[in-house]
mmCIF file of C-alpha atoms in Angstrom:
data_model
loop_
_atom_site.group_PDB
_atom_site.id
_atom_site.type_symbol
_atom_site.label_atom_id
_atom_site.label_comp_id
_atom_site.label_asym_id
_atom_site.label_seq_id
_atom_site.Cartn_x
_atom_site.Cartn_y
_atom_site.Cartn_z
ATOM 1 C CA MET Z 104 97.598 114.231 96.187
ATOM 2 C CA LYS Z 105 99.683 115.991 98.753
ATOM 3 C CA ASN Z 106 96.904 118.048 100.342
ATOM 4 C CA LYS Z 107 97.444 116.958 103.941
ATOM 5 C CA ILE Z 108 101.182 117.573 104.035
ATOM 6 C CA THR Z 109 100.973 120.687 101.864
ATOM 7 C CA LYS Z 110 98.554 122.297 104.322
ATOM 8 C CA LEU Z 111 100.764 121.453 107.271
ATOM 9 C CA LEU Z 112 104.142 122.438 105.828
ATOM 10 C CA PRO Z 113 104.003 126.157 106.741
ATOM 11 C CA ILE Z 114 103.491 125.213 110.383
ATOM 12 C CA PHE Z 115 106.716 123.246 110.425
ATOM 13 C CA LEU Z 116 108.918 125.396 108.175
ATOM 14 C CA ALA Z 117 109.910 127.512 111.156
ATOM 15 C CA GLY Z 118 111.348 124.439 112.828
ATOM 16 C CA ALA Z 119 113.141 123.156 109.753
ATOM 17 C CA VAL Z 120 116.405 124.829 110.714
ATOM 18 C CA PHE Z 121 116.840 122.242 113.460
ATOM 19 C CA LEU Z 122 117.145 119.530 110.843
ATOM 20 C CA GLY Z 123 119.716 121.196 108.656
ATOM 21 C CA GLY Z 124 122.345 118.612 109.422
ATOM 22 C CA CYS Z 125 120.187 115.504 109.567
ATOM 23 C CA SER Z 126 121.021 114.092 106.147
ATOM 24 C CA SER Z 127 124.235 112.164 106.620
ATOM 25 C CA ASN Z 128 127.465 112.927 104.869
ATOM 26 C CA THR Z 129 131.008 111.700 105.150
ATOM 27 C CA GLY Z 130 132.381 112.736 108.517
ATOM 28 C CA LYS Z 131 132.917 111.801 112.115
ATOM 29 C CA LYS Z 132 130.671 110.123 114.602
ATOM 30 C CA GLY Z 133 132.070 109.597 118.051
ATOM 31 C CA GLY Z 134 135.318 107.726 117.523
ATOM 32 C CA ALA Z 135 134.753 107.292 113.775
ATOM 33 C CA ALA Z 136 137.778 107.987 111.629
ATOM 34 C CA SER Z 137 137.671 110.788 109.097
ATOM 35 C CA GLY Z 138 136.406 109.367 105.815
ATOM 36 C CA ASP Z 139 133.966 106.910 107.390
ATOM 37 C CA LYS Z 140 130.429 107.056 106.065
ATOM 38 C CA THR Z 141 127.920 107.805 108.818
ATOM 39 C CA ILE Z 142 124.357 106.590 108.308
ATOM 40 C CA THR Z 143 121.768 108.564 110.239
ATOM 41 C CA VAL Z 144 118.817 106.455 111.347
ATOM 42 C CA TRP Z 145 115.587 107.705 112.867
ATOM 43 C CA ALA Z 146 113.915 104.941 114.856
ATOM 44 C CA MET Z 147 110.827 105.319 116.991
ATOM 45 C CA GLY Z 148 109.793 104.429 120.508
ATOM 46 C CA THR Z 149 111.273 101.380 122.190
ATOM 47 C CA GLU Z 150 112.822 100.217 118.927
ATOM 48 C CA GLY Z 151 114.783 103.453 118.723
ATOM 49 C CA GLU Z 152 116.042 103.023 122.258
ATOM 50 C CA LEU Z 153 117.216 99.459 121.596
ATOM 51 C CA LEU Z 154 118.454 99.635 118.019
ATOM 52 C CA ASP Z 155 121.991 100.694 118.923
ATOM 53 C CA LYS Z 156 122.493 97.222 120.408
ATOM 54 C CA LEU Z 157 122.839 95.998 116.815
ATOM 55 C CA THR Z 158 125.235 98.764 115.734
ATOM 56 C CA PRO Z 159 128.546 97.098 116.756
ATOM 57 C CA ASP Z 160 127.766 93.982 114.717
ATOM 58 C CA PHE Z 161 126.853 96.015 111.622
ATOM 59 C CA GLU Z 162 129.902 98.274 111.865
ATOM 60 C CA LYS Z 163 132.194 95.265 112.357
ATOM 61 C CA SER Z 164 130.759 93.603 109.254
ATOM 62 C CA ASN Z 165 130.862 96.818 107.220
ATOM 63 C CA PRO Z 166 134.253 98.555 107.664
ATOM 64 C CA GLY Z 167 134.095 102.232 106.856
ATOM 65 C CA MET Z 168 130.437 102.557 107.812
ATOM 66 C CA LYS Z 169 129.142 104.052 111.054
ATOM 67 C CA VAL Z 170 125.590 104.264 112.350
ATOM 68 C CA ASP Z 171 124.053 107.182 114.220
ATOM 69 C CA VAL Z 172 120.727 106.029 115.677
ATOM 70 C CA GLN Z 173 118.442 108.817 116.847
ATOM 71 C CA ALA Z 174 115.629 107.537 119.061
ATOM 72 C CA ILE Z 175 112.406 109.515 118.623
ATOM 73 C CA PRO Z 176 109.287 109.083 120.795
ATOM 74 C CA TRP Z 177 106.302 107.970 118.724
ATOM 75 C CA ASP Z 178 104.270 110.994 119.819
ATOM 76 C CA GLN Z 179 106.904 113.319 118.340
ATOM 77 C CA ALA Z 180 107.842 111.297 115.284
ATOM 78 C CA HIS Z 181 105.123 112.453 112.895
ATOM 79 C CA ASP Z 182 105.808 116.149 113.503
ATOM 80 C CA LYS Z 183 109.557 115.595 113.174
ATOM 81 C CA LEU Z 184 109.027 113.885 109.841
ATOM 82 C CA LEU Z 185 106.819 116.730 108.652
ATOM 83 C CA THR Z 186 109.580 119.162 109.539
ATOM 84 C CA ALA Z 187 112.032 117.052 107.568
ATOM 85 C CA VAL Z 188 109.718 117.236 104.564
ATOM 86 C CA ALA Z 189 109.483 121.015 104.934
ATOM 87 C CA SER Z 190 113.250 121.452 105.120
ATOM 88 C CA GLY Z 191 114.026 119.053 102.311
ATOM 89 C CA SER Z 192 116.410 117.238 104.620
ATOM 90 C CA GLY Z 193 115.951 114.103 106.641
ATOM 91 C CA PRO Z 194 117.735 110.994 107.850
ATOM 92 C CA ASP Z 195 119.249 108.373 105.597
ATOM 93 C CA VAL Z 196 117.079 105.579 107.010
ATOM 94 C CA VAL Z 197 113.741 106.121 108.721
ATOM 95 C CA GLN Z 198 111.396 103.769 110.531
ATOM 96 C CA MET Z 199 107.887 104.285 109.191
ATOM 97 C CA GLY Z 200 104.713 103.039 110.817
ATOM 98 C CA THR Z 201 102.854 101.149 108.104
ATOM 99 C CA SER Z 202 99.968 103.629 108.205
ATOM 100 C CA TRP Z 203 102.357 106.534 107.506
ATOM 101 C CA VAL Z 204 103.912 105.208 104.306
ATOM 102 C CA THR Z 205 101.139 106.499 102.062
ATOM 103 C CA GLU Z 206 101.289 110.026 103.471
ATOM 104 C CA PHE Z 207 105.043 110.487 103.127
ATOM 105 C CA ALA Z 208 105.385 108.596 99.855
ATOM 106 C CA ASP Z 209 102.670 110.879 98.482
ATOM 107 C CA ALA Z 210 104.817 113.844 99.527
ATOM 108 C CA GLY Z 211 107.609 112.465 97.339
ATOM 109 C CA VAL Z 212 110.278 112.155 100.056
ATOM 110 C CA LEU Z 213 110.781 108.386 100.068
ATOM 111 C CA MET Z 214 113.213 106.755 97.670
ATOM 112 C CA ASP Z 215 112.175 104.086 95.175
ATOM 113 C CA LEU Z 216 114.035 100.984 96.365
ATOM 114 C CA THR Z 217 113.464 98.810 93.311
ATOM 115 C CA ASP Z 218 116.953 99.115 91.786
ATOM 116 C CA LEU Z 219 118.628 98.578 95.155
ATOM 117 C CA THR Z 220 117.103 95.093 95.459
ATOM 118 C CA LYS Z 221 119.476 93.856 92.736
ATOM 119 C CA GLU Z 222 122.529 94.346 94.948
ATOM 120 C CA TYR Z 223 120.928 94.044 98.383
ATOM 121 C CA LYS Z 224 119.083 90.730 98.176
ATOM 122 C CA ASN Z 225 117.357 90.907 101.567
ATOM 123 C CA LEU Z 226 115.304 93.833 100.255
ATOM 124 C CA ASN Z 227 113.666 91.615 97.641
ATOM 125 C CA PRO Z 228 109.873 91.832 98.074
ATOM 126 C CA ASP Z 229 109.601 88.054 97.688
ATOM 127 C CA ASN Z 230 111.212 87.642 101.121
ATOM 128 C CA PHE Z 231 108.206 89.002 103.007
ATOM 129 C CA PHE Z 232 104.586 88.197 103.774
ATOM 130 C CA GLU Z 233 102.355 89.326 100.921
ATOM 131 C CA SER Z 234 100.200 91.450 103.206
ATOM 132 C CA SER Z 235 103.244 93.086 104.790
ATOM 133 C CA ILE Z 236 105.053 93.954 101.575
ATOM 134 C CA LYS Z 237 101.924 95.694 100.291
ATOM 135 C CA THR Z 238 102.318 98.275 103.064
ATOM 136 C CA GLY Z 239 105.659 99.259 101.517
ATOM 137 C CA TYR Z 240 104.193 100.152 98.130
ATOM 138 C CA TYR Z 241 102.597 103.388 97.029
ATOM 139 C CA ASN Z 242 101.288 103.818 93.473
ATOM 140 C CA ASP Z 243 103.173 100.648 92.525
ATOM 141 C CA THR Z 244 106.449 102.125 93.793
ATOM 142 C CA TYR Z 245 108.494 100.193 96.372
ATOM 143 C CA VAL Z 246 109.300 102.692 99.144
ATOM 144 C CA GLY Z 247 109.290 100.667 102.378
ATOM 145 C CA VAL Z 248 110.949 97.395 103.402
ATOM 146 C CA PRO Z 249 109.050 95.473 106.108
ATOM 147 C CA TRP Z 250 111.197 95.467 109.267
ATOM 148 C CA TYR Z 251 108.932 93.802 111.790
ATOM 149 C CA VAL Z 252 105.307 92.767 111.623
ATOM 150 C CA GLU Z 253 102.359 92.510 113.924
ATOM 151 C CA THR Z 254 98.843 91.266 113.513
ATOM 152 C CA ARG Z 255 95.816 90.627 115.692
ATOM 153 C CA VAL Z 256 94.854 87.172 116.938
ATOM 154 C CA LEU Z 257 92.411 85.793 119.489
ATOM 155 C CA PHE Z 258 93.647 85.481 123.070
ATOM 156 C CA TYR Z 259 91.518 83.022 125.021
ATOM 157 C CA ARG Z 260 91.346 81.350 128.427
ATOM 158 C CA THR Z 261 91.631 77.639 127.693
ATOM 159 C CA ASP Z 262 90.134 76.653 131.046
ATOM 160 C CA LEU Z 263 87.030 78.819 130.713
ATOM 161 C CA LEU Z 264 86.541 78.095 127.019
ATOM 162 C CA ALA Z 265 86.772 74.380 127.767
ATOM 163 C CA GLU Z 266 83.892 74.773 130.222
ATOM 164 C CA ALA Z 267 81.947 76.496 127.448
ATOM 165 C CA GLY Z 268 82.639 73.597 125.074
ATOM 166 C CA TYR Z 269 85.427 75.183 123.039
ATOM 167 C CA PRO Z 270 88.773 74.000 124.481
ATOM 168 C CA GLU Z 271 90.601 75.045 121.298
ATOM 169 C CA GLY Z 272 88.763 78.337 121.044
ATOM 170 C CA PRO Z 273 86.057 79.257 118.503
ATOM 171 C CA LYS Z 274 86.886 78.840 114.814
ATOM 172 C CA THR Z 275 83.865 80.496 113.194
ATOM 173 C CA TRP Z 276 81.559 83.454 113.814
ATOM 174 C CA LYS Z 277 78.843 81.020 114.858
ATOM 175 C CA GLU Z 278 81.120 79.378 117.418
ATOM 176 C CA LEU Z 279 82.349 82.783 118.609
ATOM 177 C CA GLU Z 280 78.793 83.947 119.240
ATOM 178 C CA GLU Z 281 77.808 80.688 120.963
ATOM 179 C CA ALA Z 282 80.903 80.682 123.175
ATOM 180 C CA ALA Z 283 80.491 84.368 124.040
ATOM 181 C CA LYS Z 284 76.867 83.782 125.016
ATOM 182 C CA LYS Z 285 77.722 80.840 127.306
ATOM 183 C CA LEU Z 286 80.546 82.757 128.949
ATOM 184 C CA SER Z 287 78.456 85.899 129.493
ATOM 185 C CA ASP Z 288 75.659 83.776 130.979
ATOM 186 C CA SER Z 289 78.081 82.225 133.484
ATOM 187 C CA GLY Z 290 77.739 84.970 136.070
ATOM 188 C CA LYS Z 291 76.998 88.577 136.940
ATOM 189 C CA ASN Z 292 79.193 91.171 135.196
ATOM 190 C CA LYS Z 293 80.666 88.477 132.970
ATOM 191 C CA TYR Z 294 81.209 88.847 129.247
ATOM 192 C CA GLY Z 295 82.404 86.536 126.538
ATOM 193 C CA ILE Z 296 84.828 88.829 124.746
ATOM 194 C CA LEU Z 297 86.311 92.328 124.847
ATOM 195 C CA LEU Z 298 86.047 94.265 121.575
ATOM 196 C CA ASP Z 299 87.788 97.555 120.876
ATOM 197 C CA THR Z 300 85.365 99.611 118.800
ATOM 198 C CA LYS Z 301 87.727 102.596 119.020
ATOM 199 C CA ASP Z 302 90.303 100.732 116.962
ATOM 200 C CA GLN Z 303 90.052 102.024 113.397
ATOM 201 C CA MET Z 304 90.506 98.453 112.135
ATOM 202 C CA PHE Z 305 87.617 97.051 114.195
ATOM 203 C CA SER Z 306 84.977 96.982 111.466
ATOM 204 C CA LEU Z 307 87.507 96.277 108.715
ATOM 205 C CA ILE Z 308 88.604 92.975 110.242
ATOM 206 C CA PHE Z 309 85.044 91.684 110.430
ATOM 207 C CA ALA Z 310 84.290 93.032 106.946
ATOM 208 C CA TRP Z 311 87.243 91.189 105.441
ATOM 209 C CA GLN Z 312 86.154 88.020 107.226
ATOM 210 C CA ASN Z 313 82.777 88.398 105.500
ATOM 211 C CA GLY Z 314 84.235 88.904 102.027
ATOM 212 C CA ALA Z 315 83.753 92.682 102.000
ATOM 213 C CA GLU Z 316 86.234 95.391 101.052
ATOM 214 C CA PRO Z 317 86.124 99.051 102.154
ATOM 215 C CA LEU Z 318 86.973 100.298 98.671
ATOM 216 C CA SER Z 319 86.442 98.995 95.164
ATOM 217 C CA LYS Z 320 89.399 98.503 92.812
ATOM 218 C CA ASP Z 321 88.846 102.029 91.480
ATOM 219 C CA ASN Z 322 88.760 103.442 95.050
ATOM 220 C CA LYS Z 323 85.013 103.880 95.384
ATOM 221 C CA PRO Z 324 83.791 103.471 99.013
ATOM 222 C CA GLN Z 325 81.780 100.338 99.790
ATOM 223 C CA PHE Z 326 81.099 100.759 103.500
ATOM 224 C CA ASN Z 327 77.352 100.390 102.994
ATOM 225 C CA SER Z 328 77.562 97.274 100.832
ATOM 226 C CA SER Z 329 75.436 94.367 102.036
ATOM 227 C CA LYS Z 330 78.464 92.303 103.111
ATOM 228 C CA TYR Z 331 80.060 95.188 105.020
ATOM 229 C CA VAL Z 332 76.808 96.054 106.778
ATOM 230 C CA GLU Z 333 76.274 92.383 107.629
ATOM 231 C CA ALA Z 334 79.764 92.235 109.174
ATOM 232 C CA VAL Z 335 79.202 95.367 111.278
ATOM 233 C CA ASP Z 336 75.819 94.058 112.347
ATOM 234 C CA PHE Z 337 77.417 90.828 113.571
ATOM 235 C CA ALA Z 338 80.320 92.516 115.381
ATOM 236 C CA THR Z 339 78.243 95.191 117.074
ATOM 237 C CA GLY Z 340 75.549 92.612 117.761
ATOM 238 C CA LEU Z 341 77.920 90.884 120.184
ATOM 239 C CA ILE Z 342 77.874 94.107 122.181
ATOM 240 C CA LYS Z 343 74.139 94.781 121.827
ATOM 241 C CA ASP Z 344 73.387 91.267 123.055
ATOM 242 C CA GLY Z 345 75.550 91.786 126.126
ATOM 243 C CA TYR Z 346 78.272 89.332 125.129
ATOM 244 C CA ALA Z 347 80.840 92.137 125.083
ATOM 245 C CA PRO Z 348 80.897 95.434 127.023
ATOM 246 C CA ALA Z 349 79.813 98.572 125.180
ATOM 247 C CA GLN Z 350 82.774 100.486 126.586
ATOM 248 C CA SER Z 351 86.158 99.203 125.429
ATOM 249 C CA ASP Z 352 88.364 101.107 127.907
ATOM 250 C CA TYR Z 353 88.646 98.157 130.297
ATOM 251 C CA ASP Z 354 91.939 96.815 131.594
ATOM 252 C CA ALA Z 355 92.212 93.927 129.151
ATOM 253 C CA ILE Z 356 94.725 91.944 131.187
ATOM 254 C CA GLN Z 357 92.881 92.313 134.494
ATOM 255 C CA GLY Z 358 89.613 91.312 132.871
ATOM 256 C CA PHE Z 359 91.344 88.375 131.203
ATOM 257 C CA LYS Z 360 92.857 87.358 134.524
ATOM 258 C CA ASP Z 361 89.668 87.496 136.590
ATOM 259 C CA GLY Z 362 87.520 86.017 133.839
ATOM 260 C CA THR Z 363 85.415 89.107 133.170
ATOM 261 C CA PHE Z 364 86.108 88.509 129.473
ATOM 262 C CA PRO Z 365 87.912 85.247 128.676
ATOM 263 C CA MET Z 366 88.571 86.324 125.084
ATOM 264 C CA PHE Z 367 89.976 89.428 123.449
ATOM 265 C CA ILE Z 368 91.585 90.384 120.152
ATOM 266 C CA GLY Z 369 95.147 91.587 120.611
ATOM 267 C CA GLY Z 370 98.662 91.902 119.248
ATOM 268 C CA PRO Z 371 101.945 90.175 120.149
ATOM 269 C CA TRP Z 372 102.912 92.792 122.750
ATOM 270 C CA MET Z 373 100.139 91.430 124.983
ATOM 271 C CA ILE Z 374 102.017 88.147 125.518
ATOM 272 C CA ASN Z 375 104.714 89.695 127.706
ATOM 273 C CA SER Z 376 102.150 91.868 129.468
ATOM 274 C CA ILE Z 377 100.110 88.825 130.475
ATOM 275 C CA ASN Z 378 103.197 86.884 131.531
ATOM 276 C CA LYS Z 379 104.332 89.774 133.739
ATOM 277 C CA THR Z 380 101.068 90.886 135.330
ATOM 278 C CA ALA Z 381 99.056 87.663 135.292
ATOM 279 C CA ALA Z 382 101.723 85.029 135.822
ATOM 280 C CA ASP Z 383 99.276 82.808 137.717
ATOM 281 C CA LEU Z 384 97.443 82.226 134.409
ATOM 282 C CA GLU Z 385 100.352 80.182 133.055
ATOM 283 C CA GLY Z 386 98.997 77.139 131.262
ATOM 284 C CA LYS Z 387 95.465 78.531 131.248
ATOM 285 C CA TRP Z 388 95.534 80.602 128.056
ATOM 286 C CA LYS Z 389 96.558 80.439 124.432
ATOM 287 C CA VAL Z 390 96.321 82.425 121.206
ATOM 288 C CA LYS Z 391 94.894 81.373 117.856
ATOM 289 C CA VAL Z 392 93.998 82.782 114.461
ATOM 290 C CA LEU Z 393 90.817 84.805 114.511
ATOM 291 C CA PRO Z 394 87.487 83.049 114.121
ATOM 292 C CA GLY Z 395 85.965 83.977 110.794
ATOM 293 C CA ASN Z 396 83.114 83.591 108.369
ATOM 294 C CA THR Z 397 84.189 83.210 104.738
ATOM 295 C CA ALA Z 398 87.784 83.912 105.829
ATOM 296 C CA ASN Z 399 89.795 84.357 109.037
ATOM 297 C CA THR Z 400 91.404 87.616 107.954
ATOM 298 C CA SER Z 401 93.123 89.964 110.385
ATOM 299 C CA TYR Z 402 94.957 93.261 110.182
ATOM 300 C CA VAL Z 403 98.682 93.586 109.461
ATOM 301 C CA GLY Z 404 100.739 96.320 111.088
ATOM 302 C CA GLY Z 405 104.320 96.829 112.169
ATOM 303 C CA SER Z 406 107.031 99.090 110.825
ATOM 304 C CA ASN Z 407 108.857 99.541 107.547
ATOM 305 C CA LEU Z 408 112.291 100.940 106.784
ATOM 306 C CA SER Z 409 112.559 103.638 104.141
ATOM 307 C CA ILE Z 410 115.320 105.764 102.655
ATOM 308 C CA PHE Z 411 114.863 109.525 102.374
ATOM 309 C CA LYS Z 412 115.435 110.904 98.886
ATOM 310 C CA SER Z 413 117.629 113.637 100.366
ATOM 311 C CA THR Z 414 120.296 111.127 101.380
ATOM 312 C CA ASP Z 415 123.826 111.222 100.014
ATOM 313 C CA ASN Z 416 124.341 107.665 101.205
ATOM 314 C CA ALA Z 417 121.741 105.573 99.386
ATOM 315 C CA LYS Z 418 123.901 102.461 99.038
ATOM 316 C CA GLU Z 419 125.099 102.616 102.616
ATOM 317 C CA ALA Z 420 121.499 103.059 103.778
ATOM 318 C CA ALA Z 421 120.451 100.063 101.694
ATOM 319 C CA ALA Z 422 123.300 98.021 103.195
ATOM 320 C CA TYR Z 423 122.019 98.859 106.674
ATOM 321 C CA ILE Z 424 118.442 97.854 105.831
ATOM 322 C CA ASN Z 425 119.847 94.728 104.187
ATOM 323 C CA TYR Z 426 121.536 93.886 107.503
ATOM 324 C CA LEU Z 427 118.385 94.521 109.571
ATOM 325 C CA THR Z 428 116.360 92.217 107.325
ATOM 326 C CA GLU Z 429 118.859 89.349 107.381
ATOM 327 C CA VAL Z 430 117.179 86.312 108.979
ATOM 328 C CA SER Z 431 119.853 85.991 111.672
ATOM 329 C CA THR Z 432 119.529 89.693 112.526
ATOM 330 C CA GLN Z 433 115.763 89.423 112.663
ATOM 331 C CA MET Z 434 116.029 86.564 115.140
ATOM 332 C CA LYS Z 435 118.450 88.600 117.236
ATOM 333 C CA TRP Z 436 116.027 91.533 117.093
ATOM 334 C CA LEU Z 437 113.206 89.239 118.251
ATOM 335 C CA GLU Z 438 115.217 88.515 121.397
ATOM 336 C CA THR Z 439 116.187 92.164 121.841
ATOM 337 C CA ALA Z 440 112.951 94.008 121.175
ATOM 338 C CA ASN Z 441 110.241 91.307 121.231
ATOM 339 C CA THR Z 442 109.106 92.230 117.735
ATOM 340 C CA LEU Z 443 108.087 89.649 115.156
ATOM 341 C CA PRO Z 444 110.225 89.091 112.030
ATOM 342 C CA SER Z 445 109.024 90.306 108.656
ATOM 343 C CA ARG Z 446 111.014 87.667 106.761
ATOM 344 C CA THR Z 447 108.895 84.582 106.085
ATOM 345 C CA GLU Z 448 112.040 82.423 106.270
ATOM 346 C CA ALA Z 449 112.548 83.498 109.882
ATOM 347 C CA TRP Z 450 109.274 81.814 110.826
ATOM 348 C CA GLU Z 451 110.839 78.453 109.983
ATOM 349 C CA GLN Z 452 113.353 78.922 112.796
ATOM 350 C CA GLU Z 453 112.789 76.717 115.841
ATOM 351 C CA ALA Z 454 112.383 79.694 118.204
ATOM 352 C CA LEU Z 455 109.207 80.657 116.331
ATOM 353 C CA LYS Z 456 108.020 77.479 114.694
ATOM 354 C CA ASN Z 457 107.725 75.583 117.976
ATOM 355 C CA ASN Z 458 106.513 78.450 120.150
ATOM 356 C CA GLU Z 459 102.794 77.914 120.783
ATOM 357 C CA LEU Z 460 102.239 81.566 121.661
ATOM 358 C CA LEU Z 461 104.142 83.055 118.714
ATOM 359 C CA ALA Z 462 103.562 80.551 115.909
ATOM 360 C CA PRO Z 463 99.848 81.490 115.548
ATOM 361 C CA PHE Z 464 100.911 85.045 114.660
ATOM 362 C CA GLY Z 465 102.909 83.694 111.724
ATOM 363 C CA GLU Z 466 99.910 81.613 110.690
ATOM 364 C CA GLN Z 467 97.631 84.667 110.956
ATOM 365 C CA MET Z 468 100.022 86.706 108.798
ATOM 366 C CA LYS Z 469 99.162 84.403 105.909
ATOM 367 C CA ASP Z 470 95.632 85.780 106.031
ATOM 368 C CA SER Z 471 95.950 89.445 106.898
ATOM 369 C CA LYS Z 472 95.434 92.747 105.149
ATOM 370 C CA SER Z 473 96.463 96.363 105.581
ATOM 371 C CA ALA Z 474 94.406 99.542 105.633
ATOM 372 C CA PRO Z 475 93.731 101.102 102.218
ATOM 373 C CA ALA Z 476 96.775 102.955 100.854
ATOM 374 C CA ILE Z 477 95.016 106.293 100.404
ATOM 375 C CA THR Z 478 95.902 109.653 101.918
ATOM 376 C CA SER Z 479 92.386 110.177 103.278
ATOM 377 C CA TRP Z 480 92.288 106.900 105.197
ATOM 378 C CA GLU Z 481 92.915 108.414 108.640
ATOM 379 C CA SER Z 482 89.975 110.787 108.194
ATOM 380 C CA ILE Z 483 87.727 108.000 106.936
ATOM 381 C CA ALA Z 484 88.792 105.831 109.870
ATOM 382 C CA GLN Z 485 87.592 108.500 112.290
ATOM 383 C CA GLU Z 486 84.181 108.380 110.631
ATOM 384 C CA LEU Z 487 84.133 104.619 111.143
ATOM 385 C CA ILE Z 488 85.031 104.952 114.826
ATOM 386 C CA SER Z 489 82.282 107.527 115.308
ATOM 387 C CA ALA Z 490 79.755 105.254 113.607
ATOM 388 C CA MET Z 491 80.720 102.270 115.765
ATOM 389 C CA GLU Z 492 80.177 104.369 118.887
ATOM 390 C CA LYS Z 493 76.753 105.513 117.766
ATOM 391 C CA ILE Z 494 75.722 101.951 116.944
ATOM 392 C CA THR Z 495 76.961 100.347 120.163
ATOM 393 C CA VAL Z 496 76.349 103.120 122.686
ATOM 394 C CA THR Z 497 73.270 104.950 121.422
ATOM 395 C CA GLY Z 498 71.679 102.084 119.494
ATOM 396 C CA ALA Z 499 71.809 103.779 116.102
ATOM 397 C CA ASP Z 500 70.745 101.764 113.045
ATOM 398 C CA VAL Z 501 73.648 99.929 111.430
ATOM 399 C CA LYS Z 502 72.608 100.489 107.803
ATOM 400 C CA SER Z 503 71.899 104.187 108.336
ATOM 401 C CA GLU Z 504 75.256 104.757 110.014
ATOM 402 C CA MET Z 505 77.152 102.906 107.299
ATOM 403 C CA ASP Z 506 75.309 104.945 104.671
ATOM 404 C CA GLN Z 507 76.610 108.066 106.408
ATOM 405 C CA VAL Z 508 80.145 106.676 106.558
ATOM 406 C CA ASN Z 509 79.996 105.930 102.842
ATOM 407 C CA LYS Z 510 78.764 109.432 102.061
ATOM 408 C CA LYS Z 511 81.542 111.016 104.143
ATOM 409 C CA ALA Z 512 84.108 108.750 102.534
ATOM 410 C CA GLU Z 513 82.982 109.832 99.068
ATOM 411 C CA GLU Z 514 83.481 113.473 100.055
ATOM 412 C CA LEU Z 515 86.906 112.841 101.602
ATOM 413 C CA LEU Z 516 88.123 110.904 98.582
ATOM 414 C CA LYS Z 517 87.300 113.886 96.343
ATOM 415 C CA GLN Z 518 89.420 116.328 98.365
#
């Protein structure tokens, strides 16, 4: 179904003229000689600003090919992509947030990459984490190559957790609850852990850890199943019992630094933030895979690289993606942009394998999942966020709220 994009296309058709020349063709780019193939790349946020640092190496290794990187702020990227869909013209290569793949693949603008894997070996799905490669598929069609990955792990203060009896951090839900209770009992305005109930993946992570799935294999909602409700009851119970604050808009790093909450669930970007703003905590904190129940599952995110169907340069685009997913390039990109490699082979490199703050992310990637690949997921996620707020802030009944989420999800899946 293309309902979401179809409804929005008229809004963006007026702006489509601005993208008339976005699909690359043979021509000049800066000092490029006539006849060179120019690959237009749309990259988002910080990655877009830094990506040109890799251009000289690619162009040197691929005579006759030039790269035109266009950096697009994340808050403008979605609208720009919609305009590209409306105009029938887009870049050759585009960075796609993993949660966007379903929407734009459903619109039919992303190229099937299956045949290209025969010539460009780095694109082979076997090269990537199972959870990550699933984000690049839509209706069994391979439309996105994992570029970098991210997942959520547990950040914890080793000194404070040691005092609570868990020097290596909690490994199970039971240990998490016990540690959080001891830490919150240690003083006024102290909590055990910070939980972000406004994160659309909040309940999903706990549900997966309890053996629950949001949807059945035939895409029927299961948010009010006994295992899902049990998971939400446990997670929100940490807040109801005072082991975590009801409001999640705290400064995570400051609270981590002063011990207000010695544990939080976060992504790899938090490592540099802690090192920069809480340098005095050096040696007093670590990260580890999430504590779990029947599993230690977390959420997988990151970005994929796709090729627009409108391209005239499919092979050149594939060659560029092939370069970006080479292990050596991925390690260089780790140093340049502080993003984690999508290639499993890269995690055997010493720079990752022996890094106590990064290695746990690779371990967590082995047990991680992505949001359901359905076009209505974003709308369903908003229902989940609303339910979590009602449960934790107003004290609403968990089962009743999850019944309502399930009912809403059923309606959204029919649209």
